[in-house]
PDB file of C-alpha atoms in Angstrom:
ATOM      1  CA  MET A1358      -5.143  50.138  40.754  1.00 73.00           C
ATOM      2  CA  ASN A1359      -4.486  49.251  44.351  1.00 89.00           C
ATOM      3  CA  ARG A1360      -5.041  45.860  45.944  1.00 88.00           C
ATOM      4  CA  LYS A1361      -8.449  46.717  47.422  1.00 87.00           C
ATOM      5  CA  LYS A1362      -9.848  47.861  44.059  1.00 88.00           C
ATOM      6  CA  LYS A1363      -8.508  44.735  42.305  1.00 90.00           C
ATOM      7  CA  ARG A1364     -10.175  42.486  44.880  1.00 91.00           C
ATOM      8  CA  LEU A1365     -13.461  44.407  44.506  1.00 91.00           C
ATOM      9  CA  ALA A1366     -13.262  44.115  40.700  1.00 92.00           C
ATOM     10  CA  VAL A1367     -12.710  40.325  40.898  1.00 92.00           C
ATOM     11  CA  ILE A1368     -15.628  39.912  43.315  1.00 94.00           C
ATOM     12  CA  ALA A1369     -17.916  42.062  41.147  1.00 93.00           C
ATOM     13  CA  GLY A1370     -16.917  40.072  38.049  1.00 93.00           C
ATOM     14  CA  GLY A1371     -17.580  36.782  39.839  1.00 94.00           C
ATOM     15  CA  VAL A1372     -20.996  37.902  41.055  1.00 94.00           C
ATOM     16  CA  GLY A1373     -21.876  39.123  37.550  1.00 93.00           C
ATOM     17  CA  PHE A1374     -20.788  35.806  36.012  1.00 95.00           C
ATOM     18  CA  ILE A1375     -22.873  33.808  38.520  1.00 95.00           C
ATOM     19  CA  ALA A1376     -25.899  36.060  37.939  1.00 94.00           C
ATOM     20  CA  ILE A1377     -25.689  35.541  34.169  1.00 94.00           C
ATOM     21  CA  ALA A1378     -25.298  31.767  34.616  1.00 94.00           C
ATOM     22  CA  VAL A1379     -28.345  31.594  36.917  1.00 93.00           C
ATOM     23  CA  LEU A1380     -30.451  33.621  34.482  1.00 91.00           C
ATOM     24  CA  LEU A1381     -29.484  31.350  31.579  1.00 89.00           C
ATOM     25  CA  VAL A1382     -30.355  28.221  33.577  1.00 87.00           C
ATOM     26  CA  LEU A1383     -33.716  29.656  34.654  1.00 83.00           C
ATOM     27  CA  PHE A1384     -34.523  30.644  31.077  1.00 82.00           C
ATOM     28  CA  ALA A1385     -33.675  27.149  29.803  1.00 77.00           C
ATOM     29  CA  LEU A1386     -35.735  25.456  32.512  1.00 73.00           C
ATOM     30  CA  SER A1387     -38.748  27.684  31.977  1.00 69.00           C
ATOM     31  CA  ARG A1388     -38.927  26.581  28.351  1.00 64.00           C
ATOM     32  CA  SER A1389     -38.864  22.864  29.189  1.00 59.00           C
ATOM     33  CA  VAL A1390     -41.304  22.835  32.109  1.00 62.00           C
ATOM     34  CA  SER A1391     -44.598  21.068  31.501  1.00 61.00           C
ATOM     35  CA  TYR A1392     -47.289  21.643  34.083  1.00 75.00           C
ATOM     36  CA  PHE A1393     -49.611  18.878  35.314  1.00 81.00           C
ATOM     37  CA  TYR A1394     -53.360  19.248  34.817  1.00 84.00           C
ATOM     38  CA  MET A1395     -56.465  17.138  35.325  1.00 86.00           C
ATOM     39  CA  PRO A1396     -59.431  17.511  32.926  1.00 87.00           C
ATOM     40  CA  SER A1397     -61.491  19.379  35.553  1.00 85.00           C
ATOM     41  CA  ASP A1398     -58.606  21.872  35.972  1.00 83.00           C
ATOM     42  CA  LEU A1399     -58.737  22.605  32.250  1.00 83.00           C
ATOM     43  CA  ALA A1400     -62.495  23.209  32.418  1.00 79.00           C
ATOM     44  CA  GLU A1401     -61.946  25.829  35.134  1.00 82.00           C
ATOM     45  CA  LYS A1402     -58.822  27.442  33.693  1.00 82.00           C
ATOM     46  CA  PRO A1403     -58.100  26.762  30.007  1.00 80.00           C
ATOM     47  CA  VAL A1404     -54.495  26.502  28.821  1.00 81.00           C
ATOM     48  CA  GLY A1405     -53.229  28.603  25.947  1.00 80.00           C
ATOM     49  CA  GLU A1406     -52.615  27.166  22.520  1.00 84.00           C
ATOM     50  CA  GLY A1407     -49.158  25.619  22.153  1.00 81.00           C
ATOM     51  CA  THR A1408     -48.460  25.448  25.895  1.00 82.00           C
ATOM     52  CA  ARG A1409     -46.868  22.126  26.793  1.00 84.00           C
ATOM     53  CA  ILE A1410     -48.661  20.334  29.633  1.00 86.00           C
ATOM     54  CA  ARG A1411     -49.083  16.935  31.250  1.00 88.00           C
ATOM     55  CA  LEU A1412     -52.658  15.707  31.300  1.00 88.00           C
ATOM     56  CA  GLY A1413     -53.519  12.939  33.744  1.00 87.00           C
ATOM     57  CA  GLY A1414     -56.556  10.903  34.688  1.00 87.00           C
ATOM     58  CA  LEU A1415     -58.324   7.699  33.721  1.00 88.00           C
ATOM     59  CA  VAL A1416     -58.971   6.480  30.178  1.00 89.00           C
ATOM     60  CA  GLU A1417     -62.747   6.736  29.789  1.00 88.00           C
ATOM     61  CA  GLU A1418     -64.644   3.491  29.132  1.00 89.00           C
ATOM     62  CA  GLY A1419     -65.564   3.076  25.462  1.00 89.00           C
ATOM     63  CA  SER A1420     -63.549   6.086  24.308  1.00 89.00           C
ATOM     64  CA  ILE A1421     -60.637   4.436  22.474  1.00 90.00           C
ATOM     65  CA  LYS A1422     -60.926   4.816  18.705  1.00 91.00           C
ATOM     66  CA  ARG A1423     -58.219   3.713  16.320  1.00 88.00           C
ATOM     67  CA  VAL A1424     -58.091   5.687  13.098  1.00 85.00           C
ATOM     68  CA  GLU A1425     -55.777   5.511  10.075  1.00 82.00           C
ATOM     69  CA  ASN A1426     -52.224   4.192  10.529  1.00 81.00           C
ATOM     70  CA  SER A1427     -51.267   4.247  14.214  1.00 80.00           C
ATOM     71  CA  ASN A1428     -53.377   7.270  15.187  1.00 89.00           C
ATOM     72  CA  VAL A1429     -55.546   6.845  18.271  1.00 91.00           C
ATOM     73  CA  LEU A1430     -58.272   8.989  19.812  1.00 91.00           C
ATOM     74  CA  PHE A1431     -59.262   8.494  23.447  1.00 92.00           C
ATOM     75  CA  THR A1432     -60.733  10.479  26.298  1.00 90.00           C
ATOM     76  CA  VAL A1433     -59.032  11.215  29.623  1.00 89.00           C
ATOM     77  CA  THR A1434     -61.400  11.891  32.518  1.00 88.00           C
ATOM     78  CA  ASP A1435     -61.273  12.552  36.230  1.00 84.00           C
ATOM     79  CA  GLY A1436     -64.997  12.405  36.857  1.00 79.00           C
ATOM     80  CA  GLY A1437     -65.332  16.192  36.791  1.00 82.00           C
ATOM     81  CA  GLY A1438     -64.263  16.777  33.221  1.00 85.00           C
ATOM     82  CA  ALA A1439     -63.050  15.030  30.102  1.00 86.00           C
ATOM     83  CA  VAL A1440     -60.515  15.868  27.392  1.00 88.00           C
ATOM     84  CA  GLU A1441     -60.226  14.115  24.043  1.00 89.00           C
ATOM     85  CA  VAL A1442     -56.626  13.191  23.269  1.00 91.00           C
ATOM     86  CA  ARG A1443     -55.137  12.546  19.834  1.00 92.00           C
ATOM     87  CA  TYR A1444     -52.009  10.425  19.709  1.00 92.00           C
ATOM     88  CA  ALA A1445     -49.941   9.220  16.781  1.00 90.00           C
ATOM     89  CA  GLY A1446     -47.745   6.320  17.736  1.00 87.00           C
ATOM     90  CA  ILE A1447     -47.666   2.996  19.478  1.00 87.00           C
ATOM     91  CA  LEU A1448     -49.459   2.921  22.814  1.00 86.00           C
ATOM     92  CA  PRO A1449     -47.909   1.221  25.867  1.00 86.00           C
ATOM     93  CA  ASP A1450     -48.876  -2.447  26.299  1.00 84.00           C
ATOM     94  CA  LEU A1451     -50.744  -1.728  29.534  1.00 83.00           C
ATOM     95  CA  PHE A1452     -52.825   1.089  28.061  1.00 87.00           C
ATOM     96  CA  ARG A1453     -56.539   0.270  28.306  1.00 86.00           C
ATOM     97  CA  GLU A1454     -59.904   1.687  29.341  1.00 86.00           C
ATOM     98  CA  GLY A1455     -60.362   2.509  33.013  1.00 83.00           C
ATOM     99  CA  GLN A1456     -56.607   2.672  33.688  1.00 84.00           C
ATOM    100  CA  GLY A1457     -54.553   5.609  34.886  1.00 85.00           C
ATOM    101  CA  VAL A1458     -52.680   7.504  32.210  1.00 89.00           C
ATOM    102  CA  VAL A1459     -50.459  10.561  31.930  1.00 89.00           C
ATOM    103  CA  THR A1460     -50.069  12.209  28.534  1.00 90.00           C
ATOM    104  CA  GLU A1461     -47.738  15.008  27.497  1.00 91.00           C
ATOM    105  CA  GLY A1462     -48.487  17.357  24.648  1.00 90.00           C
ATOM    106  CA  ARG A1463     -50.114  20.592  23.513  1.00 90.00           C
ATOM    107  CA  PHE A1464     -53.495  22.011  22.566  1.00 87.00           C
ATOM    108  CA  ASP A1465     -53.814  23.128  18.954  1.00 85.00           C
ATOM    109  CA  GLY A1466     -55.832  26.051  17.593  1.00 77.00           C
ATOM    110  CA  ASP A1467     -59.009  23.927  17.421  1.00 79.00           C
ATOM    111  CA  GLY A1468     -58.841  23.074  21.120  1.00 74.00           C
ATOM    112  CA  ALA A1469     -57.772  19.477  20.507  1.00 81.00           C
ATOM    113  CA  PHE A1470     -55.065  17.972  22.722  1.00 89.00           C
ATOM    114  CA  HIS A1471     -52.255  16.357  20.707  1.00 92.00           C
ATOM    115  CA  ALA A1472     -50.155  14.052  22.859  1.00 91.00           C
ATOM    116  CA  ASP A1473     -46.615  13.146  21.897  1.00 91.00           C
ATOM    117  CA  THR A1474     -46.077  10.890  24.928  1.00 90.00           C
ATOM    118  CA  VAL A1475     -48.485   8.486  26.624  1.00 90.00           C
ATOM    119  CA  LEU A1476     -47.523   6.830  29.906  1.00 87.00           C
ATOM    120  CA  ALA A1477     -49.655   4.029  31.388  1.00 83.00           C
ATOM    121  CA  LYS A1478     -49.362   2.627  34.879  1.00 67.00           C
ATOM    122  CA  HIS A1479     -47.209  -0.496  35.048  1.00 59.00           C
ATOM    123  CA  ASP A1480     -49.118  -2.639  37.553  1.00 52.00           C
ATOM    124  CA  GLU A1481     -52.068  -2.639  39.904  1.00 51.00           C
ATOM    125  CA  ASN A1482     -50.282  -0.696  42.651  1.00 56.00           C
ATOM    126  CA  TYR A1483     -48.795   2.167  40.663  1.00 56.00           C
ATOM    127  CA  MET A1484     -50.294   5.507  39.807  1.00 64.00           C
ATOM    128  CA  PRO A1485     -48.483   8.847  39.654  1.00 67.00           C
ATOM    129  CA  ARG A1486     -48.892  10.592  43.003  1.00 75.00           C
ATOM    130  CA  GLU A1487     -50.582  13.694  41.565  1.00 75.00           C
ATOM    131  CA  VAL A1488     -53.109  11.631  39.606  1.00 73.00           C
ATOM    132  CA  ALA A1489     -53.873   9.313  42.543  1.00 75.00           C
ATOM    133  CA  GLU A1490     -54.367  12.180  44.998  1.00 79.00           C
ATOM    134  CA  ARG A1491     -56.667  14.123  42.693  1.00 76.00           C
ATOM    135  CA  LEU A1492     -58.741  11.068  41.725  1.00 76.00           C
ATOM    136  CA  LYS A1493     -59.122  10.080  45.392  1.00 79.00           C
ATOM    137  CA  GLU A1494     -60.165  13.649  46.304  1.00 80.00           C
ATOM    138  CA  ASP A1495     -62.784  13.599  43.552  1.00 75.00           C
ATOM    139  CA  GLY A1496     -64.001  10.143  44.601  1.00 73.00           C
ATOM    140  CA  VAL A1497     -63.301   8.627  41.173  1.00 68.00           C
ATOM    141  CA  TRP A1498     -60.563   6.175  42.179  1.00 65.00           C
ATOM    142  CA  GLU A1499     -60.100   4.188  45.358  1.00 66.00           C
ATOM    143  CA  GLY A1500     -56.713   2.584  44.940  1.00 61.00           C
ATOM    144  CA  GLU A1501     -55.586   0.012  47.426  1.00 54.00           C
ATOM    145  CA  GLY A1502     -51.895   0.405  46.654  1.00 47.00           C
ATOM    146  CA  GLU A1503     -49.618   3.298  47.359  1.00 45.00           C
ATOM    147  CA  ALA A1504     -48.927   6.025  44.868  1.00 44.00           C
ATOM    148  CA  ALA A1505     -45.449   6.207  43.394  1.00 42.00           C
ATOM    149  CA  PRO A1506     -42.807   7.881  45.549  1.00 40.00           C
TER     150      PRO A1506
END
């Protein structure tokens, strides 16, 4: 093999290695991505069973129900739609009705949303940017503070 063919073989091997590495990274990231939805988005375009998503909005007034052990049922709304959320665990201290919340989880076969993570805003001026923008667009929330960077 002459020098030119060796150099071409090394370059081809390097490009092949990089292509395989990029494909593996993309495959790993695609499995861990959770898309953000508002309740009205889910009414327009339902999400498949078992798909991991983030659901954001406001905790509906009068919707928090504590059931056996540390299981909690509550409703997340954005004014245009509402989704009942089931959560097993300890809720954040600042979780309450009328506050912004982002939950992460999946829909089961019955159409119920099972959250495994519940995030509540930490003070009067914080709300995730996506939630704040959508709630302002829908006229549900008129926050005085800035959304998170």
